[in-house]
Amino acid sequence: MGIPISILDLSPIPSGAPASQALHDTVELARTAEAAGYRRFWLAEHHNIASVTSSSPEVMISAVASATSTIRVGSGGIMLPNHSPLKVAETFRALAGLFPDRIDLGLGRAPGTDPRTAIALRRSHQALTADDFPDQFAELRGYVDGFEADHPFRGIVALPDDVPLPPVWILGSSYYGAQAAALFGTGFAYAGHFGGADAGEATRIYRQNFRPSEGSGAQEPHVILGAAAISHPDAERAQLLGRANALSMARLRTGVPGPLPSPEEAAAHTWSAAEEQIAQGMASKVSIGTPEEVAEDLLRKAREADADELMITTAIHDAGERRQSVQLVAEALGAGALART
């Protein structure tokens, strides 16, 4: 099963390093991904989380696209409730003008943070819900495609107006995202690295209900499956790297997030019962092992989800080992040969 593979990066902050180093590590990882044959490199949006610096995907998209030449670069995603739809349309049209045919616009409906930080981002105590997402999405497209004659924002255009809105993807960790992507005629990216819904069922809902759209950013139905992967030539080392990632996730889920621990820190950690329970619950979301083992598990997940593409996220303390993992997974899946066909 030949399948395109891509990267979702959260710019994890390794313990003992300045947070800003994670941004530079992301750019280097993108160079590695491009050379290895990955199709896309997406940047996430999270706020006020001590383990990641992925707060400004639009800035990182520009940095990554400038440091590479062929790989597609995009948002995974822009959390639409945090932003003015006009500003999003303007930003991504500008990126499309700077990097033609290389930008993707992935959109999410969650804030990517805690409720208090969401208020600080929006400068409003009014909570946006899933019910607001369709209106926000329609408004975003209106600044490119135009509004109805009686719309209050008629005549407002996202500049530069000589470039299209990049291809649009709706992200989801539940069936709502699949339904929204089908309704709006966009691509669908399912967050298999943490989502609780059945990925195959989400794909079925999306494909059965997909309605082509003639608006900006429209495309053919396409499913990206997000998956976490940690690979190392030494199986024992791979498990140690996975244990460190599990500790980071357990800390996040128990409300005490911190920098990504090293394998040695994770090994020396006294795990609480709650942390162990979270780690066990998340184990099936992460493919860990030698390159061959990881590739086999990823392909299994792609088949079960009926996915058109895999998007891998990798959280490893050492930047060199993280790049190595990305390279090894690509080689095991034959990404370089696939990219050349």
mmCIF file of C-alpha atoms in Angstrom:
data_model
loop_
_atom_site.group_PDB
_atom_site.id
_atom_site.type_symbol
_atom_site.label_atom_id
_atom_site.label_comp_id
_atom_site.label_asym_id
_atom_site.label_seq_id
_atom_site.Cartn_x
_atom_site.Cartn_y
_atom_site.Cartn_z
ATOM 1 C CA MET A 1 0.000 0.000 0.000
ATOM 2 C CA GLY A 2 1.751 3.115 -1.226
ATOM 3 C CA ILE A 3 0.418 6.135 0.631
ATOM 4 C CA PRO A 4 1.640 9.739 0.778
ATOM 5 C CA ILE A 5 2.905 10.827 4.173
ATOM 6 C CA SER A 6 3.082 14.249 5.766
ATOM 7 C CA ILE A 7 4.130 15.875 9.040
ATOM 8 C CA LEU A 8 2.168 17.733 11.712
ATOM 9 C CA ASP A 9 4.528 19.584 14.035
ATOM 10 C CA LEU A 10 3.745 21.207 17.389
ATOM 11 C CA SER A 11 7.254 22.573 18.067
ATOM 12 C CA PRO A 12 7.721 20.584 21.303
ATOM 13 C CA ILE A 13 9.892 22.217 23.954
ATOM 14 C CA PRO A 14 12.588 19.830 25.250
ATOM 15 C CA SER A 15 13.394 20.026 28.951
ATOM 16 C CA GLY A 16 16.588 21.945 29.644
ATOM 17 C CA ALA A 17 16.359 24.018 26.448
ATOM 18 C CA PRO A 18 14.998 27.527 25.816
ATOM 19 C CA ALA A 19 11.498 27.506 24.376
ATOM 20 C CA SER A 20 12.592 29.458 21.309
ATOM 21 C CA GLN A 21 14.935 26.614 20.304
ATOM 22 C CA ALA A 22 11.870 24.550 19.470
ATOM 23 C CA LEU A 23 11.045 26.962 16.641
ATOM 24 C CA HIS A 24 14.451 26.437 15.045
ATOM 25 C CA ASP A 25 14.123 22.676 15.534
ATOM 26 C CA THR A 26 10.843 22.788 13.610
ATOM 27 C CA VAL A 27 12.476 24.487 10.633
ATOM 28 C CA GLU A 28 15.256 21.880 10.585
ATOM 29 C CA LEU A 29 12.688 19.094 10.821
ATOM 30 C CA ALA A 30 10.899 20.551 7.798
ATOM 31 C CA ARG A 31 14.123 20.438 5.776
ATOM 32 C CA THR A 32 14.545 16.790 6.733
ATOM 33 C CA ALA A 33 10.935 16.011 5.841
ATOM 34 C CA GLU A 34 11.252 17.618 2.427
ATOM 35 C CA ALA A 35 14.433 15.695 1.621
ATOM 36 C CA ALA A 36 12.800 12.451 2.782
ATOM 37 C CA GLY A 37 9.830 12.802 0.444
ATOM 38 C CA TYR A 38 7.033 13.966 2.742
ATOM 39 C CA ARG A 39 4.164 15.707 0.950
ATOM 40 C CA ARG A 40 3.133 18.346 3.519
ATOM 41 C CA PHE A 41 4.420 19.989 6.651
ATOM 42 C CA TRP A 42 1.661 21.452 8.820
ATOM 43 C CA LEU A 43 1.991 23.642 11.903
ATOM 44 C CA ALA A 44 -0.454 23.400 14.795
ATOM 45 C CA GLU A 45 -2.033 26.135 16.918
ATOM 46 C CA HIS A 46 -1.931 25.837 20.712
ATOM 47 C CA HIS A 47 -1.762 28.518 23.388
ATOM 48 C CA ASN A 48 -0.469 28.693 26.948
ATOM 49 C CA ILE A 49 0.741 25.072 26.985
ATOM 50 C CA ALA A 50 4.189 24.713 28.528
ATOM 51 C CA SER A 51 5.155 21.744 26.362
ATOM 52 C CA VAL A 52 4.833 23.372 22.914
ATOM 53 C CA THR A 53 5.525 26.696 21.187
ATOM 54 C CA SER A 54 2.972 26.273 18.401
ATOM 55 C CA SER A 55 1.114 29.510 19.073
ATOM 56 C CA SER A 56 1.622 31.235 15.696
ATOM 57 C CA PRO A 57 1.211 28.792 12.806
ATOM 58 C CA GLU A 58 1.047 31.578 10.229
ATOM 59 C CA VAL A 59 4.492 32.822 11.306
ATOM 60 C CA MET A 60 5.950 29.322 11.251
ATOM 61 C CA ILE A 61 4.376 28.590 7.858
ATOM 62 C CA SER A 62 6.260 31.521 6.411
ATOM 63 C CA ALA A 63 9.517 30.455 8.089
ATOM 64 C CA VAL A 64 9.200 26.830 6.975
ATOM 65 C CA ALA A 65 8.153 27.697 3.419
ATOM 66 C CA SER A 66 11.133 30.062 3.142
ATOM 67 C CA ALA A 67 13.512 27.333 4.328
ATOM 68 C CA THR A 68 12.182 24.732 1.865
ATOM 69 C CA SER A 69 11.295 24.723 -1.811
ATOM 70 C CA THR A 70 8.868 21.947 -2.763
ATOM 71 C CA ILE A 71 7.012 20.570 0.267
ATOM 72 C CA ARG A 72 3.507 21.936 0.871
ATOM 73 C CA VAL A 73 3.233 23.958 4.084
ATOM 74 C CA GLY A 74 0.072 24.699 5.996
ATOM 75 C CA SER A 75 -1.869 25.045 9.207
ATOM 76 C CA GLY A 76 -2.928 22.045 11.197
ATOM 77 C CA GLY A 77 -4.802 24.091 11.927
ATOM 78 C CA ILE A 78 -5.857 27.654 12.407
ATOM 79 C CA MET A 79 -8.331 27.532 15.306
ATOM 80 C CA LEU A 80 -11.043 29.659 13.733
ATOM 81 C CA PRO A 81 -12.834 30.701 16.975
ATOM 82 C CA ASN A 82 -9.651 32.541 18.001
ATOM 83 C CA HIS A 83 -9.469 34.691 14.874
ATOM 84 C CA SER A 84 -11.310 37.148 12.712
ATOM 85 C CA PRO A 85 -12.323 35.289 9.524
ATOM 86 C CA LEU A 86 -11.217 38.355 7.531
ATOM 87 C CA LYS A 87 -7.752 38.222 9.055
ATOM 88 C CA VAL A 88 -7.436 34.509 8.286
ATOM 89 C CA ALA A 89 -8.470 35.077 4.657
ATOM 90 C CA GLU A 90 -5.990 37.944 4.302
ATOM 91 C CA THR A 91 -3.143 36.025 5.926
ATOM 92 C CA PHE A 92 -3.529 32.923 3.806
ATOM 93 C CA ARG A 93 -3.995 34.832 0.593
ATOM 94 C CA ALA A 94 -0.754 36.646 1.397
ATOM 95 C CA LEU A 95 0.988 33.330 2.055
ATOM 96 C CA ALA A 96 -0.421 31.952 -1.203
ATOM 97 C CA GLY A 97 0.961 34.979 -3.024
ATOM 98 C CA LEU A 98 4.412 34.530 -1.483
ATOM 99 C CA PHE A 99 4.540 30.750 -1.952
ATOM 100 C CA PRO A 100 2.330 29.856 -4.944
ATOM 101 C CA ASP A 101 0.770 26.373 -4.985
ATOM 102 C CA ARG A 102 2.468 25.373 -1.721
ATOM 103 C CA ILE A 103 0.104 26.551 1.041
ATOM 104 C CA ASP A 104 -2.712 24.646 2.768
ATOM 105 C CA LEU A 105 -5.356 26.131 5.063
ATOM 106 C CA GLY A 106 -6.401 23.693 7.761
ATOM 107 C CA LEU A 107 -9.161 24.947 10.062
ATOM 108 C CA GLY A 108 -10.277 23.772 13.489
ATOM 109 C CA ARG A 109 -13.244 24.715 15.640
ATOM 110 C CA ALA A 110 -11.652 24.265 19.094
ATOM 111 C CA PRO A 111 -9.681 27.041 20.821
ATOM 112 C CA GLY A 112 -6.546 24.944 21.279
ATOM 113 C CA THR A 113 -6.224 26.076 24.875
ATOM 114 C CA ASP A 114 -8.007 26.428 28.217
ATOM 115 C CA PRO A 115 -11.160 28.560 28.601
ATOM 116 C CA ARG A 116 -9.422 31.472 30.372
ATOM 117 C CA THR A 117 -6.733 31.743 27.697
ATOM 118 C CA ALA A 118 -9.419 31.555 25.023
ATOM 119 C CA ILE A 119 -11.028 34.646 26.542
ATOM 120 C CA ALA A 120 -7.667 36.425 26.534
ATOM 121 C CA LEU A 121 -7.192 35.563 22.856
ATOM 122 C CA ARG A 122 -10.643 36.724 21.796
ATOM 123 C CA ARG A 123 -10.862 39.717 24.161
ATOM 124 C CA SER A 124 -14.416 38.625 24.854
ATOM 125 C CA HIS A 125 -16.233 36.565 27.476
ATOM 126 C CA GLN A 126 -18.651 35.345 24.840
ATOM 127 C CA ALA A 127 -17.994 31.657 24.196
ATOM 128 C CA LEU A 128 -18.035 30.430 20.615
ATOM 129 C CA THR A 129 -19.350 26.915 20.102
ATOM 130 C CA ALA A 130 -19.493 24.370 17.299
ATOM 131 C CA ASP A 131 -22.736 26.009 16.220
ATOM 132 C CA ASP A 132 -20.787 29.163 15.330
ATOM 133 C CA PHE A 133 -18.283 27.397 13.097
ATOM 134 C CA PRO A 134 -20.457 27.265 9.943
ATOM 135 C CA ASP A 135 -21.097 31.013 10.135
ATOM 136 C CA GLN A 136 -17.412 31.751 10.668
ATOM 137 C CA PHE A 137 -16.456 29.497 7.775
ATOM 138 C CA ALA A 138 -19.023 31.080 5.448
ATOM 139 C CA GLU A 139 -17.772 34.530 6.407
ATOM 140 C CA LEU A 140 -14.164 33.541 5.665
ATOM 141 C CA ARG A 141 -15.106 32.349 2.205
ATOM 142 C CA GLY A 142 -17.228 35.448 1.664
ATOM 143 C CA TYR A 143 -14.155 37.684 1.774
ATOM 144 C CA VAL A 144 -12.835 35.751 -1.241
ATOM 145 C CA ASP A 145 -15.940 34.654 -3.152
ATOM 146 C CA GLY A 146 -18.156 37.623 -2.284
ATOM 147 C CA PHE A 147 -21.216 37.989 -0.064
ATOM 148 C CA GLU A 148 -24.932 38.081 -0.735
ATOM 149 C CA ALA A 149 -26.324 41.485 -1.698
ATOM 150 C CA ASP A 150 -27.813 42.118 1.757
ATOM 151 C CA HIS A 151 -24.797 40.930 3.780
ATOM 152 C CA PRO A 152 -23.395 43.622 6.113
ATOM 153 C CA PHE A 153 -19.832 42.859 4.961
ATOM 154 C CA ARG A 154 -20.602 42.999 1.239
ATOM 155 C CA GLY A 155 -17.771 44.735 -0.618
ATOM 156 C CA ILE A 156 -15.048 43.814 1.878
ATOM 157 C CA VAL A 157 -12.357 41.779 0.085
ATOM 158 C CA ALA A 158 -9.366 39.880 1.449
ATOM 159 C CA LEU A 159 -6.259 41.160 -0.321
ATOM 160 C CA PRO A 160 -4.249 40.261 -2.325
ATOM 161 C CA ASP A 161 -7.244 39.441 -4.512
ATOM 162 C CA ASP A 162 -5.268 38.068 -7.477
ATOM 163 C CA VAL A 163 -4.457 34.774 -5.740
ATOM 164 C CA PRO A 164 -6.906 32.075 -4.653
ATOM 165 C CA LEU A 165 -7.550 30.969 -1.121
ATOM 166 C CA PRO A 166 -5.347 27.885 -0.559
ATOM 167 C CA PRO A 167 -6.972 24.435 -0.459
ATOM 168 C CA VAL A 168 -9.077 24.196 2.691
ATOM 169 C CA TRP A 169 -9.119 21.321 5.166
ATOM 170 C CA ILE A 170 -11.338 20.901 8.191
ATOM 171 C CA LEU A 171 -9.747 19.188 11.145
ATOM 172 C CA GLY A 172 -11.692 16.975 13.481
ATOM 173 C CA SER A 173 -11.330 14.588 16.390
ATOM 174 C CA SER A 174 -15.024 13.639 16.341
ATOM 175 C CA TYR A 175 -17.728 12.974 13.778
ATOM 176 C CA TYR A 176 -18.668 16.658 13.695
ATOM 177 C CA GLY A 177 -15.510 17.494 11.732
ATOM 178 C CA ALA A 178 -16.311 14.802 9.172
ATOM 179 C CA GLN A 179 -19.831 16.159 8.745
ATOM 180 C CA ALA A 180 -18.625 19.755 8.414
ATOM 181 C CA ALA A 181 -15.927 18.883 5.863
ATOM 182 C CA ALA A 182 -18.482 16.958 3.795
ATOM 183 C CA LEU A 183 -21.028 19.790 3.952
ATOM 184 C CA PHE A 184 -18.541 22.501 2.971
ATOM 185 C CA GLY A 185 -16.761 20.470 0.292
ATOM 186 C CA THR A 186 -13.295 20.581 1.856
ATOM 187 C CA GLY A 187 -10.623 18.043 2.642
ATOM 188 C CA PHE A 188 -10.903 16.247 5.985
ATOM 189 C CA ALA A 189 -8.057 15.643 8.443
ATOM 190 C CA TYR A 190 -8.903 13.316 11.325
ATOM 191 C CA ALA A 191 -6.814 13.637 14.495
ATOM 192 C CA GLY A 192 -6.081 9.962 14.966
ATOM 193 C CA HIS A 193 -3.233 10.767 17.350
ATOM 194 C CA PHE A 194 -5.727 11.772 20.056
ATOM 195 C CA GLY A 195 -9.295 11.619 18.703
ATOM 196 C CA GLY A 196 -11.845 9.432 20.436
ATOM 197 C CA ALA A 197 -14.090 8.642 17.460
ATOM 198 C CA ASP A 198 -13.679 5.652 15.175
ATOM 199 C CA ALA A 199 -11.516 6.859 12.300
ATOM 200 C CA GLY A 200 -13.093 4.505 9.761
ATOM 201 C CA GLU A 201 -16.594 5.657 10.674
ATOM 202 C CA ALA A 202 -15.530 9.307 10.435
ATOM 203 C CA THR A 203 -14.192 8.647 6.940
ATOM 204 C CA ARG A 204 -17.395 6.856 5.934
ATOM 205 C CA ILE A 205 -19.511 9.801 7.118
ATOM 206 C CA TYR A 206 -17.297 12.216 5.199
ATOM 207 C CA ARG A 207 -17.214 10.292 1.932
ATOM 208 C CA GLN A 208 -20.930 9.454 1.886
ATOM 209 C CA ASN A 209 -22.004 13.042 2.577
ATOM 210 C CA PHE A 210 -19.374 14.969 0.613
ATOM 211 C CA ARG A 211 -20.870 17.743 -1.512
ATOM 212 C CA PRO A 212 -18.522 19.411 -4.019
ATOM 213 C CA SER A 213 -18.229 23.148 -3.543
ATOM 214 C CA GLU A 214 -17.536 25.710 -6.219
ATOM 215 C CA GLY A 215 -16.287 28.200 -3.664
ATOM 216 C CA SER A 216 -12.721 29.146 -2.828
ATOM 217 C CA GLY A 217 -10.523 26.425 -1.444
ATOM 218 C CA ALA A 218 -12.781 23.660 -2.775
ATOM 219 C CA GLN A 219 -11.279 20.312 -3.742
ATOM 220 C CA GLU A 220 -12.022 16.643 -4.278
ATOM 221 C CA PRO A 221 -12.763 14.490 -1.224
ATOM 222 C CA HIS A 222 -9.514 13.595 0.508
ATOM 223 C CA VAL A 223 -8.906 12.092 3.955
ATOM 224 C CA ILE A 224 -5.743 12.683 5.965
ATOM 225 C CA LEU A 225 -5.267 10.501 9.020
ATOM 226 C CA GLY A 226 -3.209 12.016 11.826
ATOM 227 C CA ALA A 227 -1.019 9.483 13.643
ATOM 228 C CA ALA A 228 1.739 9.702 16.240
ATOM 229 C CA ALA A 229 4.928 7.780 15.481
ATOM 230 C CA ILE A 230 8.253 7.265 17.258
ATOM 231 C CA SER A 231 10.913 5.167 15.559
ATOM 232 C CA HIS A 232 14.503 4.191 16.309
ATOM 233 C CA PRO A 233 16.771 1.457 14.908
ATOM 234 C CA ASP A 234 17.073 0.074 18.447
ATOM 235 C CA ALA A 235 13.695 -1.250 19.616
ATOM 236 C CA GLU A 236 14.552 -0.707 23.282
ATOM 237 C CA ARG A 237 15.532 2.910 22.663
ATOM 238 C CA ALA A 238 12.296 3.434 20.749
ATOM 239 C CA GLN A 239 10.306 2.268 23.777
ATOM 240 C CA LEU A 240 12.238 4.645 26.051
ATOM 241 C CA LEU A 241 11.460 7.525 23.684
ATOM 242 C CA GLY A 242 7.818 6.492 23.692
ATOM 243 C CA ARG A 243 7.748 6.411 27.470
ATOM 244 C CA ALA A 244 8.978 10.015 27.612
ATOM 245 C CA ASN A 245 6.249 11.065 25.189
ATOM 246 C CA ALA A 246 3.684 9.237 27.317
ATOM 247 C CA LEU A 247 4.812 11.109 30.421
ATOM 248 C CA SER A 248 4.450 14.420 28.591
ATOM 249 C CA MET A 249 0.894 13.531 27.565
ATOM 250 C CA ALA A 250 0.031 12.326 31.077
ATOM 251 C CA ARG A 251 1.229 15.590 32.564
ATOM 252 C CA LEU A 252 -0.849 17.532 30.057
ATOM 253 C CA ARG A 253 -3.983 15.500 30.776
ATOM 254 C CA THR A 254 -3.555 15.839 34.549
ATOM 255 C CA GLY A 255 -3.266 19.619 34.327
ATOM 256 C CA VAL A 256 0.478 20.008 34.952
ATOM 257 C CA PRO A 257 2.013 20.367 31.481
ATOM 258 C CA GLY A 258 5.723 20.988 31.207
ATOM 259 C CA PRO A 259 8.591 20.660 28.732
ATOM 260 C CA LEU A 260 9.011 17.334 26.955
ATOM 261 C CA PRO A 261 11.052 15.092 29.285
ATOM 262 C CA SER A 262 14.073 13.123 28.160
ATOM 263 C CA PRO A 263 13.930 9.302 28.201
ATOM 264 C CA GLU A 264 16.216 9.374 31.233
ATOM 265 C CA GLU A 265 13.876 11.735 33.077
ATOM 266 C CA ALA A 266 10.902 9.545 32.253
ATOM 267 C CA ALA A 267 12.716 6.433 33.448
ATOM 268 C CA ALA A 268 13.542 8.104 36.777
ATOM 269 C CA HIS A 269 10.017 9.480 37.233
ATOM 270 C CA THR A 270 7.724 8.037 39.893
ATOM 271 C CA TRP A 271 4.511 7.532 37.983
ATOM 272 C CA SER A 272 1.181 8.130 39.688
ATOM 273 C CA ALA A 273 -1.743 5.806 39.081
ATOM 274 C CA ALA A 274 -3.499 8.537 37.095
ATOM 275 C CA GLU A 275 -0.451 9.064 34.874
ATOM 276 C CA GLU A 276 -0.144 5.344 34.197
ATOM 277 C CA GLN A 277 -3.822 5.131 33.325
ATOM 278 C CA ILE A 278 -3.535 7.994 30.850
ATOM 279 C CA ALA A 279 -0.396 6.488 29.309
ATOM 280 C CA GLN A 280 -2.136 3.159 28.833
ATOM 281 C CA GLY A 281 -5.188 4.834 27.349
ATOM 282 C CA MET A 282 -3.069 6.703 24.807
ATOM 283 C CA ALA A 283 -0.823 3.755 23.889
ATOM 284 C CA SER A 284 -2.875 2.701 20.883
ATOM 285 C CA LYS A 285 -2.585 6.225 19.433
ATOM 286 C CA VAL A 286 1.204 6.031 19.059
ATOM 287 C CA SER A 287 3.136 3.702 16.747
ATOM 288 C CA ILE A 288 6.437 2.906 18.489
ATOM 289 C CA GLY A 289 9.303 0.625 17.480
ATOM 290 C CA THR A 290 11.796 -0.063 14.733
ATOM 291 C CA PRO A 291 11.129 1.562 11.349
ATOM 292 C CA GLU A 292 9.606 -1.631 9.983
ATOM 293 C CA GLU A 293 7.328 -2.067 13.006
ATOM 294 C CA VAL A 294 6.175 1.530 12.868
ATOM 295 C CA ALA A 295 5.547 1.418 9.120
ATOM 296 C CA GLU A 296 3.462 -1.747 9.469
ATOM 297 C CA ASP A 297 1.356 -0.232 12.250
ATOM 298 C CA LEU A 298 0.848 3.037 10.379
ATOM 299 C CA LEU A 299 -0.272 1.230 7.245
ATOM 300 C CA ARG A 300 -2.712 -0.827 9.301
ATOM 301 C CA LYS A 301 -4.227 2.346 10.730
ATOM 302 C CA ALA A 302 -4.444 3.909 7.270
ATOM 303 C CA ARG A 303 -6.256 0.843 5.890
ATOM 304 C CA GLU A 304 -8.699 0.708 8.782
ATOM 305 C CA ALA A 305 -9.459 4.421 8.377
ATOM 306 C CA ASP A 306 -9.690 4.254 4.567
ATOM 307 C CA ALA A 307 -7.302 7.227 4.527
ATOM 308 C CA ASP A 308 -5.779 8.778 1.415
ATOM 309 C CA GLU A 309 -2.778 10.152 3.299
ATOM 310 C CA LEU A 310 -0.984 9.791 6.630
ATOM 311 C CA MET A 311 0.110 12.803 8.680
ATOM 312 C CA ILE A 312 2.632 11.931 11.355
ATOM 313 C CA THR A 313 3.452 13.823 14.524
ATOM 314 C CA THR A 314 6.620 12.980 16.434
ATOM 315 C CA ALA A 315 7.519 14.261 19.905
ATOM 316 C CA ILE A 316 11.086 13.308 20.863
ATOM 317 C CA HIS A 317 13.297 15.188 23.333
ATOM 318 C CA ASP A 318 16.456 15.195 21.236
ATOM 319 C CA ALA A 319 16.065 17.105 17.957
ATOM 320 C CA GLY A 320 18.526 14.829 16.195
ATOM 321 C CA GLU A 321 16.622 11.706 17.200
ATOM 322 C CA ARG A 322 13.384 13.364 16.114
ATOM 323 C CA ARG A 323 14.774 14.057 12.648
ATOM 324 C CA GLN A 324 16.131 10.521 12.537
ATOM 325 C CA SER A 325 12.718 9.094 13.376
ATOM 326 C CA VAL A 326 11.083 11.100 10.593
ATOM 327 C CA GLN A 327 13.738 9.940 8.130
ATOM 328 C CA LEU A 328 13.476 6.279 9.137
ATOM 329 C CA VAL A 329 9.676 6.207 8.872
ATOM 330 C CA ALA A 330 9.852 7.752 5.406
ATOM 331 C CA GLU A 331 12.389 5.159 4.267
ATOM 332 C CA ALA A 332 10.330 2.290 5.666
ATOM 333 C CA LEU A 333 7.208 3.547 3.884
ATOM 334 C CA GLY A 334 9.026 4.315 0.648
ATOM 335 C CA ALA A 335 8.098 7.984 0.771
ATOM 336 C CA GLY A 336 11.013 9.136 -1.366
ATOM 337 C CA ALA A 337 10.105 6.813 -4.240
ATOM 338 C CA LEU A 338 6.435 7.741 -3.920
ATOM 339 C CA ALA A 339 7.279 11.471 -4.059
ATOM 340 C CA ARG A 340 9.203 10.986 -7.300
ATOM 341 C CA THR A 341 6.339 9.198 -9.085
#
